[in-house]
Coordinates of C-alpha atoms in Angstrom, one line a residue:
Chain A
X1 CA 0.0 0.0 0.0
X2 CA 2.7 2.1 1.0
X3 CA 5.0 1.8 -2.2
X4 CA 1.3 2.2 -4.6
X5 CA 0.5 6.0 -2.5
X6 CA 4.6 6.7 -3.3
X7 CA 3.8 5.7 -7.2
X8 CA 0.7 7.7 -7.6
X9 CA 2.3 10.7 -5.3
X10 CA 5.4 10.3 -8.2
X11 CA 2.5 10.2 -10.7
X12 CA 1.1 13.0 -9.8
X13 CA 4.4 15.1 -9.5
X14 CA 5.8 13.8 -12.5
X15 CA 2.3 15.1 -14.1
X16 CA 2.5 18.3 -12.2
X17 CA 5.9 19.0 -13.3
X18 CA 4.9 18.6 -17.2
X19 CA 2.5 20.9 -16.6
X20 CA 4.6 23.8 -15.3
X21 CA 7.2 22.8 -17.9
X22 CA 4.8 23.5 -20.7
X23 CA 3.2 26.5 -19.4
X24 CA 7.2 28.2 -18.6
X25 CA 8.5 27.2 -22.1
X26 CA 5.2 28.9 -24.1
X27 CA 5.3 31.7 -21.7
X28 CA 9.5 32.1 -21.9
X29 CA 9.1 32.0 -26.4
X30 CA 6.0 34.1 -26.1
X31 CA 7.8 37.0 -24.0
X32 CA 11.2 36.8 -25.8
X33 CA 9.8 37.3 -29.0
X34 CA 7.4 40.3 -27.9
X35 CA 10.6 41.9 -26.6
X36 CA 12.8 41.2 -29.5
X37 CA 9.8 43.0 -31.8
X38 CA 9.7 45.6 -29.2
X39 CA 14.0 46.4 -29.0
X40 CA 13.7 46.1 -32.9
X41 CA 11.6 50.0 -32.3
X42 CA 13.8 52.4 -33.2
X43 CA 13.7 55.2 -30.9
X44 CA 14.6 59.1 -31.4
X45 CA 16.1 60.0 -27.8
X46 CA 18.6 57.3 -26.4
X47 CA 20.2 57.7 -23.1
X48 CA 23.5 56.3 -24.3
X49 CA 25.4 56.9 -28.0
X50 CA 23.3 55.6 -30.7
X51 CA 26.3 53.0 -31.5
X52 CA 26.1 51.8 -27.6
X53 CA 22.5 51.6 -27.8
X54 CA 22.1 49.7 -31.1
X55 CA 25.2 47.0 -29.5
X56 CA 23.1 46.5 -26.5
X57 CA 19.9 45.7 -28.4
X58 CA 21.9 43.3 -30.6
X59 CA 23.5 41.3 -27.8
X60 CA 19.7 41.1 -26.1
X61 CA 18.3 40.2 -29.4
X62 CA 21.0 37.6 -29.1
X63 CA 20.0 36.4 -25.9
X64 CA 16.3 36.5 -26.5
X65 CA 16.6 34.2 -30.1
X66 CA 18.7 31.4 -27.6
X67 CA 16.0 31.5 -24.8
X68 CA 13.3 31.2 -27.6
X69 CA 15.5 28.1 -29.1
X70 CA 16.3 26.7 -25.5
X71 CA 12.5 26.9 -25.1
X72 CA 11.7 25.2 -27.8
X73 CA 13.9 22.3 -27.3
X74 CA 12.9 22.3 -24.0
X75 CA 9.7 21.4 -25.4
X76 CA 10.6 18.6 -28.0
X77 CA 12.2 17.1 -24.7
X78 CA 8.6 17.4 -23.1
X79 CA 6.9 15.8 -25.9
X80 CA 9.6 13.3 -25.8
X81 CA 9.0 12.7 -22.0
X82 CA 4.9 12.6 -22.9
X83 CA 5.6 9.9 -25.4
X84 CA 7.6 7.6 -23.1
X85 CA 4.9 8.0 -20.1
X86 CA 1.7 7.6 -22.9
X87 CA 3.6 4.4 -24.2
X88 CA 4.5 3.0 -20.3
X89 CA 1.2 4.1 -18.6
X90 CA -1.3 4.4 -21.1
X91 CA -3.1 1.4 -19.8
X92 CA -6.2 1.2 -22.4
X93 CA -4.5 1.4 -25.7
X94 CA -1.7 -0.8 -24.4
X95 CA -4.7 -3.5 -23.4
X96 CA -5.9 -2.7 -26.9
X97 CA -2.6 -3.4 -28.4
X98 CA -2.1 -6.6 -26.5
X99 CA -5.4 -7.8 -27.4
X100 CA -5.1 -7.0 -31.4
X101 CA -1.7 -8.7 -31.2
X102 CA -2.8 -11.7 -29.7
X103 CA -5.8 -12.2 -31.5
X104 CA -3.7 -11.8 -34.4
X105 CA -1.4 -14.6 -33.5
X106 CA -4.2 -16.8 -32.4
X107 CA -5.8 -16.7 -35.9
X108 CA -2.4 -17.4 -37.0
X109 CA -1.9 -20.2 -35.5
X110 CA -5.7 -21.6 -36.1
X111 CA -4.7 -21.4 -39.9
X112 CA -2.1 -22.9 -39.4
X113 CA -3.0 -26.2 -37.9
X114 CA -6.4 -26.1 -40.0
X115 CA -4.1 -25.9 -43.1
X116 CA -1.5 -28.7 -41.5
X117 CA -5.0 -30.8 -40.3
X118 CA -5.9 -31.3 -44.2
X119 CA -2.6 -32.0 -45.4
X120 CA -2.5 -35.1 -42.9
X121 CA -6.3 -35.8 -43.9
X122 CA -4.8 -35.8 -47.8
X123 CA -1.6 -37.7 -47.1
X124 CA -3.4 -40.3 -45.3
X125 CA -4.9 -40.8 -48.3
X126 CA -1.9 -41.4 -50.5
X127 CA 0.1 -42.9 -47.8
X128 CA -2.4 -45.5 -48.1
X129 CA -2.3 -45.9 -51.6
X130 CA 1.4 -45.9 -51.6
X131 CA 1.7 -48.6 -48.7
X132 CA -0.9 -50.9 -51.2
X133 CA 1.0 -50.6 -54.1
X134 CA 4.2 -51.3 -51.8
X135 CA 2.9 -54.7 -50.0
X136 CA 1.2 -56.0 -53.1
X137 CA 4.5 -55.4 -55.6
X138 CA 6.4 -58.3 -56.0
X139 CA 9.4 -56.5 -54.7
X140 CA 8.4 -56.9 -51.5
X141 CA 8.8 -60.6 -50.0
X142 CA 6.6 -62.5 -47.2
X143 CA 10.2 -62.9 -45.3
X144 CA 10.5 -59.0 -45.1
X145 CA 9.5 -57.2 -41.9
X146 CA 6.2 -54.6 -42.0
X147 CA 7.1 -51.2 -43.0
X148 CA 6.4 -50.2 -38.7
X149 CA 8.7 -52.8 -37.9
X150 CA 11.5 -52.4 -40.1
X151 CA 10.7 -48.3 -39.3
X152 CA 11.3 -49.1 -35.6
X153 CA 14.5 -51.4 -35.6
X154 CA 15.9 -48.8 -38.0
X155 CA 15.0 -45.9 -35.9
X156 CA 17.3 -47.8 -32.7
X157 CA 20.2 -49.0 -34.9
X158 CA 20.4 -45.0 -35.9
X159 CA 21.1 -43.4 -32.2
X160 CA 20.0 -44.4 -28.5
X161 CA 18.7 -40.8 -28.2
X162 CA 16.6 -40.4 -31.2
X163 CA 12.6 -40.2 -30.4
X164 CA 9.7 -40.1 -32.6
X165 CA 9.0 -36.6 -32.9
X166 CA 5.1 -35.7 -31.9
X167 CA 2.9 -33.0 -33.3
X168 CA -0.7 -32.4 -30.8
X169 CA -2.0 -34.9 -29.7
X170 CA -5.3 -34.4 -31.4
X171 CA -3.0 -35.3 -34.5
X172 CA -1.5 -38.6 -36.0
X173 CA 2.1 -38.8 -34.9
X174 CA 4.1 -38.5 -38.1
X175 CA 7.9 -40.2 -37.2
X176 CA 10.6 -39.6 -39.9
X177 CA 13.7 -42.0 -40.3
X178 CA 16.7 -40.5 -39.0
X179 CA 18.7 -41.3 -42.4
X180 CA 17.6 -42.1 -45.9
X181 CA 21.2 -42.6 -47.0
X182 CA 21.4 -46.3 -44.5
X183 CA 20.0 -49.4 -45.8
X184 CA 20.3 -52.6 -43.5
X185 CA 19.8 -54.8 -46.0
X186 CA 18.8 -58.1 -44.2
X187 CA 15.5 -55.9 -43.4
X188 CA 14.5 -54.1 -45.7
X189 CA 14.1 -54.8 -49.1
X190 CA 16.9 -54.0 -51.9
X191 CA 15.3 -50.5 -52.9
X192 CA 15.9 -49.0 -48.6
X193 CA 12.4 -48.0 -48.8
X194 CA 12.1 -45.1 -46.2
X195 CA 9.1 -45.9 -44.0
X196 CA 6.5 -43.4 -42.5
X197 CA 4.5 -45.0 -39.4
X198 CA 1.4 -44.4 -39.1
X199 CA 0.0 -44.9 -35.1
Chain B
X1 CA -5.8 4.8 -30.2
X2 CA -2.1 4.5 -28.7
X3 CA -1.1 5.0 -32.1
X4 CA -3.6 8.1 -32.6
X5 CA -2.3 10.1 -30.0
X6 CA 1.4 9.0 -30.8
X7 CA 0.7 10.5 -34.0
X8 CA -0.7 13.8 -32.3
X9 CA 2.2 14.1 -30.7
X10 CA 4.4 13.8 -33.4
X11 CA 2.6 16.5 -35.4
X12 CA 3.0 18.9 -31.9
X13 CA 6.7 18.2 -33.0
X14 CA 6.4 19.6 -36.2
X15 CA 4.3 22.4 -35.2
X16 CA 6.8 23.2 -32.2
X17 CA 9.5 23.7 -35.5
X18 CA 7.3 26.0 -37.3
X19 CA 6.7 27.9 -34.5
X20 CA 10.6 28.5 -34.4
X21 CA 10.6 29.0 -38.0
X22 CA 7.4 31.6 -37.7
X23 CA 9.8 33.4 -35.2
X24 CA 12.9 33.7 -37.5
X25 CA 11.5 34.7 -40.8
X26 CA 9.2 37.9 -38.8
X27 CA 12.7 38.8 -37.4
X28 CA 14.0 38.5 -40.9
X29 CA 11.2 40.7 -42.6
X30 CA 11.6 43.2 -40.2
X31 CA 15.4 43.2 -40.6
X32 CA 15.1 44.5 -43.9
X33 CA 14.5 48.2 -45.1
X34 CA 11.2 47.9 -46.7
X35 CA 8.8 45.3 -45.3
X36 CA 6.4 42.9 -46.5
X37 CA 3.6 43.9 -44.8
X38 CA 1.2 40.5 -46.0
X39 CA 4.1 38.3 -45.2
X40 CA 4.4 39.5 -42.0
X41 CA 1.0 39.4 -41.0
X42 CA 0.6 36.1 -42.8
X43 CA 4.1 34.9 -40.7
X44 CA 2.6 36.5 -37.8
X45 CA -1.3 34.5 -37.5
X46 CA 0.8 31.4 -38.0
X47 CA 3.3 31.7 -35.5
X48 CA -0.2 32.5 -32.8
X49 CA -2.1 29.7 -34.2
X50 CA 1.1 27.2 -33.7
X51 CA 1.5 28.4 -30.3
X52 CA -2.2 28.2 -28.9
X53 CA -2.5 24.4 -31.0
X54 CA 0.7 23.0 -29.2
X55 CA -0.2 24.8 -26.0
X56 CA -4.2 23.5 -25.9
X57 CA -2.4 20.2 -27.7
X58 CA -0.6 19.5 -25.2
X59 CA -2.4 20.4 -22.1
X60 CA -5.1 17.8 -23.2
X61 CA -2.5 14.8 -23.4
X62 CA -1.5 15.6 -19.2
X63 CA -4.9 16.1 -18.7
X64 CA -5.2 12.8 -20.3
X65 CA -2.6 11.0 -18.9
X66 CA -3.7 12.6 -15.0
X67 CA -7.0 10.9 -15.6
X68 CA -5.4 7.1 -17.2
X69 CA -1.9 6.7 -15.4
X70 CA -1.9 5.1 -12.5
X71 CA 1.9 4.8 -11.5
X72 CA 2.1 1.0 -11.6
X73 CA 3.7 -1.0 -14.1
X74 CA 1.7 -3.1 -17.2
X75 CA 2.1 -6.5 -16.5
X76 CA 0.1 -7.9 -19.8
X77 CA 1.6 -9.6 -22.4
X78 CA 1.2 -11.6 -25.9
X79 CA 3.9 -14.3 -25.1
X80 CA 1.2 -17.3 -24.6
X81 CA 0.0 -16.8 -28.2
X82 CA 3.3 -15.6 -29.4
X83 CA 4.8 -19.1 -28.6
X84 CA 1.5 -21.0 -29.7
X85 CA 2.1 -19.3 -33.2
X86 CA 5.9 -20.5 -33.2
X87 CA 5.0 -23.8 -32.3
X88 CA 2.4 -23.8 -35.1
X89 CA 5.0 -22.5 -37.8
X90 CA 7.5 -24.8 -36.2
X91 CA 5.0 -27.8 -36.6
X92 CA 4.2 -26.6 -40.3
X93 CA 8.0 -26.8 -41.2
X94 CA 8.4 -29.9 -39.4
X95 CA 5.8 -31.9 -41.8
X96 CA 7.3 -29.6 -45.0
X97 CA 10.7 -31.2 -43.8
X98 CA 8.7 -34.9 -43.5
X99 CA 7.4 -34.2 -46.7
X100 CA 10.5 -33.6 -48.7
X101 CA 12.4 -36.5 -47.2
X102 CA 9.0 -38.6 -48.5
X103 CA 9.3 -37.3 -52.1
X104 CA 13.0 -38.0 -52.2
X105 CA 12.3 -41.8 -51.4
X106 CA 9.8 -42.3 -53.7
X107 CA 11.8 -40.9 -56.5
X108 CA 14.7 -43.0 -55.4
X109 CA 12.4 -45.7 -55.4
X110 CA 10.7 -44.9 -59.0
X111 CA 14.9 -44.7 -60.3
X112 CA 16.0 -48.2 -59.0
X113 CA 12.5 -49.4 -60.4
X114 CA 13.2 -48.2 -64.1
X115 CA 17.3 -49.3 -63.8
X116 CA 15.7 -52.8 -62.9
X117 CA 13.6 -52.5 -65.8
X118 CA 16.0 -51.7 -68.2
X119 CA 18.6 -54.1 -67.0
X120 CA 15.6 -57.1 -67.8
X121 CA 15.1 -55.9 -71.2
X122 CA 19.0 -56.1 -72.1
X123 CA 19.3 -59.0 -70.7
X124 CA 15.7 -59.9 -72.7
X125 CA 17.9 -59.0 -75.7
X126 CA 20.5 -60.8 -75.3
X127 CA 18.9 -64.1 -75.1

Protein backbone atom coordinates (compact mmCIF):
# COMPACT_ATOMS: atom_id res chain seq x y z
CA UNK A 1 0.00 0.00 0.00
CA UNK A 2 2.73 2.11 1.04
CA UNK A 3 4.97 1.79 -2.23
CA UNK A 4 1.26 2.25 -4.63
CA UNK A 5 0.50 5.96 -2.48
CA UNK A 6 4.59 6.72 -3.28
CA UNK A 7 3.82 5.67 -7.21
CA UNK A 8 0.69 7.72 -7.56
CA UNK A 9 2.33 10.69 -5.32
CA UNK A 10 5.42 10.27 -8.19
CA UNK A 11 2.54 10.16 -10.70
CA UNK A 12 1.07 12.96 -9.79
CA UNK A 13 4.36 15.14 -9.48
CA UNK A 14 5.79 13.85 -12.46
CA UNK A 15 2.30 15.12 -14.13
CA UNK A 16 2.48 18.32 -12.22
CA UNK A 17 5.93 19.03 -13.34
CA UNK A 18 4.91 18.59 -17.22
CA UNK A 19 2.46 20.90 -16.65
CA UNK A 20 4.55 23.82 -15.35
CA UNK A 21 7.20 22.83 -17.89
CA UNK A 22 4.76 23.45 -20.67
CA UNK A 23 3.21 26.46 -19.35
CA UNK A 24 7.18 28.19 -18.63
CA UNK A 25 8.51 27.23 -22.08
CA UNK A 26 5.19 28.92 -24.15
CA UNK A 27 5.26 31.66 -21.73
CA UNK A 28 9.51 32.13 -21.88
CA UNK A 29 9.14 32.05 -26.36
CA UNK A 30 5.97 34.15 -26.13
CA UNK A 31 7.84 37.01 -24.00
CA UNK A 32 11.20 36.79 -25.84
CA UNK A 33 9.77 37.27 -28.98
CA UNK A 34 7.44 40.26 -27.93
CA UNK A 35 10.55 41.88 -26.60
CA UNK A 36 12.80 41.16 -29.52
CA UNK A 37 9.83 43.00 -31.84
CA UNK A 38 9.73 45.55 -29.21
CA UNK A 39 14.03 46.39 -29.02
CA UNK A 40 13.73 46.06 -32.93
CA UNK A 41 11.60 49.97 -32.34
CA UNK A 42 13.78 52.36 -33.24
CA UNK A 43 13.68 55.22 -30.93
CA UNK A 44 14.63 59.07 -31.44
CA UNK A 45 16.15 59.97 -27.77
CA UNK A 46 18.56 57.30 -26.35
CA UNK A 47 20.19 57.73 -23.08
CA UNK A 48 23.52 56.34 -24.30
CA UNK A 49 25.37 56.93 -28.04
CA UNK A 50 23.30 55.63 -30.74
CA UNK A 51 26.31 52.96 -31.50
CA UNK A 52 26.08 51.84 -27.65
CA UNK A 53 22.45 51.63 -27.84
CA UNK A 54 22.12 49.70 -31.13
CA UNK A 55 25.24 46.96 -29.49
CA UNK A 56 23.14 46.50 -26.54
CA UNK A 57 19.93 45.66 -28.43
CA UNK A 58 21.91 43.28 -30.55
CA UNK A 59 23.51 41.28 -27.83
CA UNK A 60 19.67 41.09 -26.12
CA UNK A 61 18.31 40.24 -29.43
CA UNK A 62 21.01 37.61 -29.09
CA UNK A 63 20.01 36.42 -25.87
CA UNK A 64 16.27 36.52 -26.49
CA UNK A 65 16.64 34.20 -30.06
CA UNK A 66 18.71 31.43 -27.58
CA UNK A 67 16.00 31.52 -24.84
CA UNK A 68 13.28 31.17 -27.58
CA UNK A 69 15.54 28.12 -29.06
CA UNK A 70 16.31 26.69 -25.53
CA UNK A 71 12.52 26.88 -25.08
CA UNK A 72 11.68 25.22 -27.81
CA UNK A 73 13.92 22.27 -27.33
CA UNK A 74 12.94 22.34 -24.04
CA UNK A 75 9.73 21.41 -25.35
CA UNK A 76 10.61 18.65 -27.98
CA UNK A 77 12.25 17.06 -24.73
CA UNK A 78 8.60 17.36 -23.08
CA UNK A 79 6.91 15.76 -25.94
CA UNK A 80 9.61 13.27 -25.84
CA UNK A 81 8.98 12.73 -21.97
CA UNK A 82 4.85 12.64 -22.85
CA UNK A 83 5.57 9.86 -25.36
CA UNK A 84 7.61 7.58 -23.09
CA UNK A 85 4.92 8.00 -20.14
CA UNK A 86 1.73 7.65 -22.91
CA UNK A 87 3.55 4.44 -24.17
CA UNK A 88 4.46 3.00 -20.29
CA UNK A 89 1.16 4.15 -18.61
CA UNK A 90 -1.29 4.36 -21.12
CA UNK A 91 -3.12 1.36 -19.82
CA UNK A 92 -6.19 1.21 -22.35
CA UNK A 93 -4.54 1.37 -25.73
CA UNK A 94 -1.72 -0.80 -24.43
CA UNK A 95 -4.67 -3.49 -23.42
CA UNK A 96 -5.91 -2.74 -26.86
CA UNK A 97 -2.58 -3.42 -28.35
CA UNK A 98 -2.07 -6.57 -26.51
CA UNK A 99 -5.40 -7.82 -27.39
CA UNK A 100 -5.09 -7.02 -31.36
CA UNK A 101 -1.70 -8.74 -31.18
CA UNK A 102 -2.79 -11.68 -29.73
CA UNK A 103 -5.81 -12.17 -31.53
CA UNK A 104 -3.68 -11.80 -34.39
CA UNK A 105 -1.44 -14.64 -33.51
CA UNK A 106 -4.19 -16.77 -32.43
CA UNK A 107 -5.79 -16.67 -35.92
CA UNK A 108 -2.42 -17.44 -37.01
CA UNK A 109 -1.95 -20.18 -35.48
CA UNK A 110 -5.67 -21.60 -36.14
CA UNK A 111 -4.75 -21.37 -39.94
CA UNK A 112 -2.09 -22.90 -39.42
CA UNK A 113 -2.99 -26.19 -37.90
CA UNK A 114 -6.44 -26.07 -39.97
CA UNK A 115 -4.05 -25.94 -43.12
CA UNK A 116 -1.49 -28.70 -41.45
CA UNK A 117 -5.04 -30.84 -40.29
CA UNK A 118 -5.89 -31.28 -44.15
CA UNK A 119 -2.57 -31.99 -45.38
CA UNK A 120 -2.47 -35.07 -42.88
CA UNK A 121 -6.27 -35.84 -43.94
CA UNK A 122 -4.84 -35.78 -47.76
CA UNK A 123 -1.62 -37.66 -47.11
CA UNK A 124 -3.37 -40.29 -45.32
CA UNK A 125 -4.93 -40.81 -48.26
CA UNK A 126 -1.89 -41.39 -50.52
CA UNK A 127 0.11 -42.85 -47.83
CA UNK A 128 -2.38 -45.52 -48.15
CA UNK A 129 -2.31 -45.91 -51.63
CA UNK A 130 1.44 -45.94 -51.63
CA UNK A 131 1.68 -48.62 -48.68
CA UNK A 132 -0.90 -50.90 -51.23
CA UNK A 133 0.98 -50.59 -54.10
CA UNK A 134 4.16 -51.33 -51.85
CA UNK A 135 2.86 -54.71 -50.00
CA UNK A 136 1.20 -55.98 -53.12
CA UNK A 137 4.49 -55.43 -55.60
CA UNK A 138 6.37 -58.30 -55.99
CA UNK A 139 9.39 -56.54 -54.73
CA UNK A 140 8.40 -56.91 -51.49
CA UNK A 141 8.84 -60.57 -50.01
CA UNK A 142 6.61 -62.51 -47.19
CA UNK A 143 10.15 -62.93 -45.27
CA UNK A 144 10.55 -59.04 -45.14
CA UNK A 145 9.46 -57.19 -41.87
CA UNK A 146 6.24 -54.59 -41.97
CA UNK A 147 7.14 -51.16 -42.97
CA UNK A 148 6.35 -50.16 -38.73
CA UNK A 149 8.71 -52.76 -37.89
CA UNK A 150 11.54 -52.39 -40.06
CA UNK A 151 10.71 -48.29 -39.30
CA UNK A 152 11.30 -49.13 -35.62
CA UNK A 153 14.50 -51.41 -35.58
CA UNK A 154 15.92 -48.85 -37.98
CA UNK A 155 15.02 -45.87 -35.87
CA UNK A 156 17.35 -47.83 -32.73
CA UNK A 157 20.21 -48.96 -34.88
CA UNK A 158 20.38 -44.96 -35.90
CA UNK A 159 21.07 -43.45 -32.23
CA UNK A 160 19.96 -44.39 -28.49
CA UNK A 161 18.73 -40.84 -28.19
CA UNK A 162 16.65 -40.41 -31.19
CA UNK A 163 12.59 -40.24 -30.39
CA UNK A 164 9.70 -40.06 -32.60
CA UNK A 165 8.96 -36.56 -32.87
CA UNK A 166 5.10 -35.65 -31.87
CA UNK A 167 2.94 -32.96 -33.33
CA UNK A 168 -0.66 -32.41 -30.79
CA UNK A 169 -2.04 -34.94 -29.67
CA UNK A 170 -5.35 -34.37 -31.41
CA UNK A 171 -3.03 -35.35 -34.46
CA UNK A 172 -1.49 -38.61 -36.02
CA UNK A 173 2.11 -38.85 -34.94
CA UNK A 174 4.11 -38.46 -38.14
CA UNK A 175 7.86 -40.24 -37.18
CA UNK A 176 10.62 -39.63 -39.91
CA UNK A 177 13.74 -41.95 -40.27
CA UNK A 178 16.75 -40.49 -38.98
CA UNK A 179 18.72 -41.33 -42.38
CA UNK A 180 17.62 -42.11 -45.87
CA UNK A 181 21.22 -42.58 -46.97
CA UNK A 182 21.41 -46.30 -44.48
CA UNK A 183 20.02 -49.37 -45.82
CA UNK A 184 20.27 -52.63 -43.54
CA UNK A 185 19.76 -54.81 -46.04
CA UNK A 186 18.81 -58.15 -44.25
CA UNK A 187 15.49 -55.92 -43.39
CA UNK A 188 14.50 -54.13 -45.73
CA UNK A 189 14.14 -54.76 -49.12
CA UNK A 190 16.93 -54.05 -51.87
CA UNK A 191 15.27 -50.55 -52.93
CA UNK A 192 15.85 -49.03 -48.58
CA UNK A 193 12.42 -47.97 -48.82
CA UNK A 194 12.05 -45.10 -46.19
CA UNK A 195 9.06 -45.93 -44.02
CA UNK A 196 6.50 -43.44 -42.51
CA UNK A 197 4.52 -44.95 -39.41
CA UNK A 198 1.36 -44.37 -39.07
CA UNK A 199 0.02 -44.86 -35.06
CA UNK B 1 -5.82 4.83 -30.19
CA UNK B 2 -2.05 4.49 -28.72
CA UNK B 3 -1.14 5.05 -32.11
CA UNK B 4 -3.58 8.14 -32.61
CA UNK B 5 -2.30 10.09 -30.05
CA UNK B 6 1.44 8.97 -30.85
CA UNK B 7 0.74 10.49 -33.97
CA UNK B 8 -0.73 13.78 -32.34
CA UNK B 9 2.18 14.05 -30.68
CA UNK B 10 4.44 13.75 -33.40
CA UNK B 11 2.56 16.45 -35.42
CA UNK B 12 2.99 18.89 -31.90
CA UNK B 13 6.69 18.15 -33.00
CA UNK B 14 6.40 19.61 -36.25
CA UNK B 15 4.26 22.43 -35.19
CA UNK B 16 6.81 23.18 -32.22
CA UNK B 17 9.52 23.68 -35.45
CA UNK B 18 7.27 25.97 -37.30
CA UNK B 19 6.70 27.94 -34.52
CA UNK B 20 10.57 28.46 -34.35
CA UNK B 21 10.61 28.96 -38.02
CA UNK B 22 7.45 31.57 -37.72
CA UNK B 23 9.76 33.43 -35.17
CA UNK B 24 12.93 33.73 -37.48
CA UNK B 25 11.49 34.74 -40.79
CA UNK B 26 9.21 37.92 -38.80
CA UNK B 27 12.73 38.76 -37.39
CA UNK B 28 13.98 38.50 -40.91
CA UNK B 29 11.24 40.74 -42.63
CA UNK B 30 11.62 43.21 -40.24
CA UNK B 31 15.43 43.19 -40.64
CA UNK B 32 15.08 44.45 -43.87
CA UNK B 33 14.52 48.16 -45.11
CA UNK B 34 11.17 47.93 -46.68
CA UNK B 35 8.83 45.31 -45.32
CA UNK B 36 6.37 42.89 -46.48
CA UNK B 37 3.57 43.86 -44.80
CA UNK B 38 1.15 40.54 -46.02
CA UNK B 39 4.11 38.31 -45.20
CA UNK B 40 4.40 39.52 -41.98
CA UNK B 41 0.99 39.39 -40.98
CA UNK B 42 0.61 36.07 -42.80
CA UNK B 43 4.11 34.93 -40.70
CA UNK B 44 2.57 36.53 -37.77
CA UNK B 45 -1.34 34.52 -37.55
CA UNK B 46 0.79 31.41 -38.05
CA UNK B 47 3.28 31.69 -35.48
CA UNK B 48 -0.16 32.50 -32.76
CA UNK B 49 -2.05 29.72 -34.20
CA UNK B 50 1.09 27.18 -33.66
CA UNK B 51 1.51 28.38 -30.34
CA UNK B 52 -2.22 28.25 -28.89
CA UNK B 53 -2.45 24.43 -30.97
CA UNK B 54 0.71 22.97 -29.17
CA UNK B 55 -0.22 24.77 -26.00
CA UNK B 56 -4.15 23.54 -25.88
CA UNK B 57 -2.44 20.24 -27.69
CA UNK B 58 -0.64 19.47 -25.20
CA UNK B 59 -2.44 20.37 -22.08
CA UNK B 60 -5.14 17.76 -23.23
CA UNK B 61 -2.48 14.81 -23.38
CA UNK B 62 -1.47 15.60 -19.23
CA UNK B 63 -4.93 16.09 -18.67
CA UNK B 64 -5.16 12.77 -20.31
CA UNK B 65 -2.62 10.95 -18.94
CA UNK B 66 -3.73 12.57 -14.97
CA UNK B 67 -7.03 10.93 -15.65
CA UNK B 68 -5.42 7.14 -17.23
CA UNK B 69 -1.90 6.74 -15.43
CA UNK B 70 -1.93 5.11 -12.46
CA UNK B 71 1.95 4.82 -11.47
CA UNK B 72 2.08 0.99 -11.58
CA UNK B 73 3.69 -1.02 -14.11
CA UNK B 74 1.71 -3.06 -17.24
CA UNK B 75 2.14 -6.50 -16.46
CA UNK B 76 0.13 -7.91 -19.75
CA UNK B 77 1.56 -9.65 -22.41
CA UNK B 78 1.18 -11.59 -25.87
CA UNK B 79 3.92 -14.28 -25.12
CA UNK B 80 1.18 -17.32 -24.56
CA UNK B 81 0.00 -16.83 -28.17
CA UNK B 82 3.33 -15.63 -29.39
CA UNK B 83 4.78 -19.08 -28.63
CA UNK B 84 1.50 -21.04 -29.69
CA UNK B 85 2.14 -19.25 -33.18
CA UNK B 86 5.89 -20.48 -33.23
CA UNK B 87 5.01 -23.78 -32.28
CA UNK B 88 2.45 -23.77 -35.08
CA UNK B 89 4.96 -22.45 -37.83
CA UNK B 90 7.48 -24.79 -36.19
CA UNK B 91 4.97 -27.83 -36.63
CA UNK B 92 4.23 -26.59 -40.28
CA UNK B 93 7.95 -26.85 -41.21
CA UNK B 94 8.43 -29.90 -39.38
CA UNK B 95 5.76 -31.85 -41.82
CA UNK B 96 7.27 -29.60 -44.96
CA UNK B 97 10.70 -31.21 -43.80
CA UNK B 98 8.70 -34.90 -43.50
CA UNK B 99 7.42 -34.17 -46.67
CA UNK B 100 10.48 -33.56 -48.71
CA UNK B 101 12.36 -36.53 -47.21
CA UNK B 102 9.03 -38.58 -48.45
CA UNK B 103 9.33 -37.29 -52.13
CA UNK B 104 13.05 -37.99 -52.21
CA UNK B 105 12.28 -41.78 -51.38
CA UNK B 106 9.82 -42.29 -53.67
CA UNK B 107 11.76 -40.85 -56.47
CA UNK B 108 14.73 -42.99 -55.42
CA UNK B 109 12.39 -45.68 -55.35
CA UNK B 110 10.74 -44.91 -59.00
CA UNK B 111 14.90 -44.75 -60.25
CA UNK B 112 16.02 -48.16 -58.98
CA UNK B 113 12.49 -49.40 -60.35
CA UNK B 114 13.24 -48.20 -64.07
CA UNK B 115 17.26 -49.29 -63.78
CA UNK B 116 15.68 -52.82 -62.86
CA UNK B 117 13.64 -52.49 -65.80
CA UNK B 118 16.00 -51.69 -68.16
CA UNK B 119 18.59 -54.10 -66.98
CA UNK B 120 15.61 -57.07 -67.77
CA UNK B 121 15.07 -55.89 -71.19
CA UNK B 122 18.97 -56.07 -72.08
CA UNK B 123 19.35 -59.04 -70.65
CA UNK B 124 15.68 -59.92 -72.68
CA UNK B 125 17.86 -59.01 -75.75
CA UNK B 126 20.54 -60.82 -75.32
CA UNK B 127 18.90 -64.09 -75.11
Amino acid sequence: MATQRVHSQSKESLLQNYNKRLKDDISSILDNFTEIIKTAKIEDETQVARATQAEQDHYEMHVRAANIVRAGESLMKLVSDLKQFLILNDFPSVNDAISLQNQHLRSLQEECDKKLTSLRDEIAIDLYELEEEYYSSSQWESTDLPLCEAYRQRDSWASPGSSCSSTQGDREDVDGPPSQETNPPHHLNGHGTASIEKQ
Amino acid sequence: MANERLRALEEVEKEIALILQCAGNIVLELSKDKHNASLLDRQLVQFQSSVTRVESELSTQIRYLTQVATGQPHEGSTYSARKDCQMALNRAEYAKVKLGELGRTCEVMLEQQLQHQQQQLQQQQQT
